[in-house]
Amino acid sequence: MASAATPCVDAAENGAGTTVPAKQPPITDAEIRAEFAHHDRAVARVNNGTFGCCPASVLAARARWQRLFLSQPDAFYFHSLQPGLARSRAAVAAAVGAGDPSEVSLVDNVTTAAAIVMQHVAWSFAEGDFARGDAVLMLHYTYSAVKKSIHAYVARAGASVVEVPLPFPVASPAAVVAAFRAALARARDGGRRRVRLAVIDHITSMPSVLVPVAELVAICRAEGVDKVFVDAAHAIGQVRVDVRDVGADFYASNLHKWFFCPSAVAFLHIRKDDPVAAQLHHPVVSSEYGNGLPMESAWIGVRDYSAQLVVPDAVDFMTRFEGGIEGISARNHDKVVEMALMLAEAWGTFLGSPPEMCGSMAMVGLPGCFGIESDDDAMRVRTVLRDDYKVEVPIFHNSRRADEEQVMDKDANGDQVTGYVRISHQVYNVREEFEVLRDAVNKLVLDGFSCSNLRPSEKVLCH
Amino acid sequence: MASAPPPDDAPAVENGHGHDNGNGNGPSPPAKRPRAVISAAEIRAEFAHHDAAVARVNNGSFGCCPASVLAAQARWQHLFLAQPDAFYFHGLQQGLARSRAAVAALVGAGDVSEVSLVDNATTAAAIVLQHAAWSFAEGRFARGDAVLMLHYAYGAVKKSIHAYVARAGATVVEVPLPFPVASADAIIAEFRAALDVAKAGGRRVRLAVIDHITSMPSVVIPVKELVAICRNEGVDRVFVDAAHSIGQVPVDVQDIGADFYTSNLHKWFFCPPAVAFLHTRKGDPVAAQLHHPVVSQEYGNGLPMESGWIGTRDYSAQLVVSEAIDFVNRFEGGIEGIRIRNHEKVIEMGRMLAEAWRTFLGSPPELCGSMVMVGMPGCLGIESDGDAMRVRTMLRKDFQVEVPIYYNSRRVEGQEMAKDKNGDPVTGYVRISHQIYNVKEDYERLRDAVNKLVSEGFTSSKLQPSEKVLSQLKRFKKLWCDDLPANQHSLEDTVADYLGVGRVTTASAAVATMA
């Protein structure tokens, strides 16, 4: 087990944590409950996707690093921090099939990784490497923070931003590929416009759908897109990640969502031989500026780096499960689909995408009688579920005002389905939690619940 | 619910609300029961997590955090872990707003909307400098317009100036500062001269970056005067990098009058690593143009809100400012009393060392806060940054003394190197700090360590690796630890660390056996 005083020779041992060592029995249910005893027991926590989770043993490892720093911070800085981060980068490199740990940088989260990529693109426009009007492609369902980052950096610097409208509910990967091809053709404008960057989610956030990224990256290469950034915030620990298979120029995923690291740590992968790698900089410039993104990201001033130091400990945790992370994600997938089908049947609705487009998360339609007509409505329903039923689940409002002529699917009662829950399954979840969600929604239906009752009245708004 | 669950022994009245109690420490609880001043034993207990074997005279680099504030931080972390969504929707922003309000009161801000919380001053610098870079890129500033900074500006800030504004087309002008420095007037004179250079030929000076307290060498700069000079001389904007200031010197942002003012709260204000504030003046149009470089959904909602959400991460260090204020209020005179006593003590210890080593202080007491530079005996022969780092490492490993060492280059134009009482040029200085957990023995151990080195005839050249060792170490580095930064974790230290040896000079023997 990597510890503060152990030199980096441990990196090789800790890197490939995908199989259970011969003599160790798999973790038991009781041990899992103990590892997550800090979760509020009263809550049906079916939203691992948003904030992830961290087992007690990894939190304890983080606490050891924090105490090391507090005890003698200078010694920690000079002797422990960088070797520890190097071990974490090596563990990530092994987990994602990277050629070399030097391809891996650790940052707080994918939001930060996006800022790194977008800032580089902005400089390219500002310094004339890209021409004003050159295109940047993104998905309609790209995460809102990334959309803002594209606006704040590349649109501001002169890019034309083209969105790929994606169907939802979605029937197959082919539907996504077709929409992508069409949007890319629009962006390229028959070759009259350069497409400098394509931003593609590996798993979209809301609504959550597994996107066929390898195929889309290949299309980008074939169509002359300069660079591809895969925002895989949700991917590692949910689906198999092999950065060479995906083939993107930039690939980023959060380790605190599905990889059992504490809040928060993510990696940004860049291919070793790519000249652009030397041009990427962390926006918080420190004394490490110019030493390469891995080193720049490893020191951005005094802060608590402990979440980034326990990746080997998270890898160790996963090896306690049958089949390691692959076993975990396969079982999560099976369970979340099973629970989603259970909910859909109980509510008379349907899944937002087929199981092969789900990882450990699934979108399930809410009864149309809820009358969810806006993002605010969705948030209010979510709050009711949290406050009155102790269920934590994010809700997506699927707008009727889609650009394409999209027929809104109807539920078993013939009502238009405009709201979806996004359920997650992680190792700590039990069936009862999804049943609590099922029963809460059924009760609301029985009570004649409708969003129009929750919206502030004209009278209230006038205060 | 806006606050974390209180500790079991919290006073009945909730802390952090109520009227300012008049001593500049921010809101205090109304009708508070008088609480006994913290005792020496309680202070020791608050810092029991410090390695007791180490003479920790370097509060300036990483600061410190008392156990009671760490406990408050842990309560916030548990809240997040228990139900992160509820924390996000109901706890986080309210908690950050309370912290911002506490900071606003502390620094004499006009309004809480003037305060943003960020990780550290390094981040604040990136925010200001990125904005300046956009101004160049978008043509509001012309290529060649000047940005002024001090020669002793912090290394990271210098790199940030290079990475953002120099890259975008600015002319960067440095203010050379004398060191050792005799008075504030010497600093002001140099600043005026550099400003004249910057303005030469009618050039616009778009930004002046001025440290409130420089890091290495550490000197308190007369920022109020320098800001006034900037205003008179038509400098567009002034950014005061006050990383070390809050808790070390009085901070009144309206009095100082800068456009941007940042200080770390984890250095001298007892917050956990890491949290800093960036202050901008209300009504300043530029405030709306500042953005956090990590863009989130909050983009465009103002820097305080943008900084309040930069994606999922641990914000707990930013949530305990009120608890840090409660902590300082347990001391006689609050933070004012603490910093005044720290100042008196560090000067006393500085003079004790200077007398023992037959050297001198790098600046007069009025240019010191809770830190002071003390010349090391010239016979130590510190002739490079590498020498300074090696001596520092040796003091850490062999004497358990933690103190940063500054190498003062001889190659400053027109300046004669000051000499110690033996007639040797003083090229190395320790930067000692005094914080509430320090005791006289810490400085005596430093004193005795250096005296021992002197009596043994130590010189820095003894620690310099030979060519042979350097090439062996390079091969070792390639084999084992390719990712280590060369300038922060020396090759010799890597080997010594791995082999568990003390003095770095034995590493060469060890490498030889491994080959």
Short mmCIF file of C-alpha atoms in Angstrom, two decimals, chain B residues 131 140 237 259-260 280-291:
data_model
loop_
_atom_site.label_atom_id
_atom_site.label_comp_id
_atom_site.label_asym_id
_atom_site.label_seq_id
_atom_site.Cartn_x
_atom_site.Cartn_y
_atom_site.Cartn_z
CA HIS B 131 -8.01 40.03 -17.29
CA ARG B 140 -8.02 47.96 -25.01
CA ARG B 237 -4.61 49.90 -12.04
CA ASP B 259 -7.82 48.31 -7.27
CA PHE B 260 -7.12 44.66 -6.44
CA THR B 280 -12.05 44.74 -5.63
CA ARG B 281 -13.73 48.10 -5.12
CA LYS B 282 -17.46 48.29 -5.45
CA GLY B 283 -18.50 50.42 -8.36
CA ASP B 284 -15.23 49.76 -10.15
CA PRO B 285 -16.31 48.79 -13.66
CA VAL B 286 -13.36 46.44 -13.96
CA ALA B 287 -14.78 44.28 -11.15
CA ALA B 288 -17.45 42.95 -13.50
CA GLN B 289 -14.76 42.06 -16.04
CA LEU B 290 -12.79 39.81 -13.70
CA HIS B 291 -13.42 36.11 -14.10
#
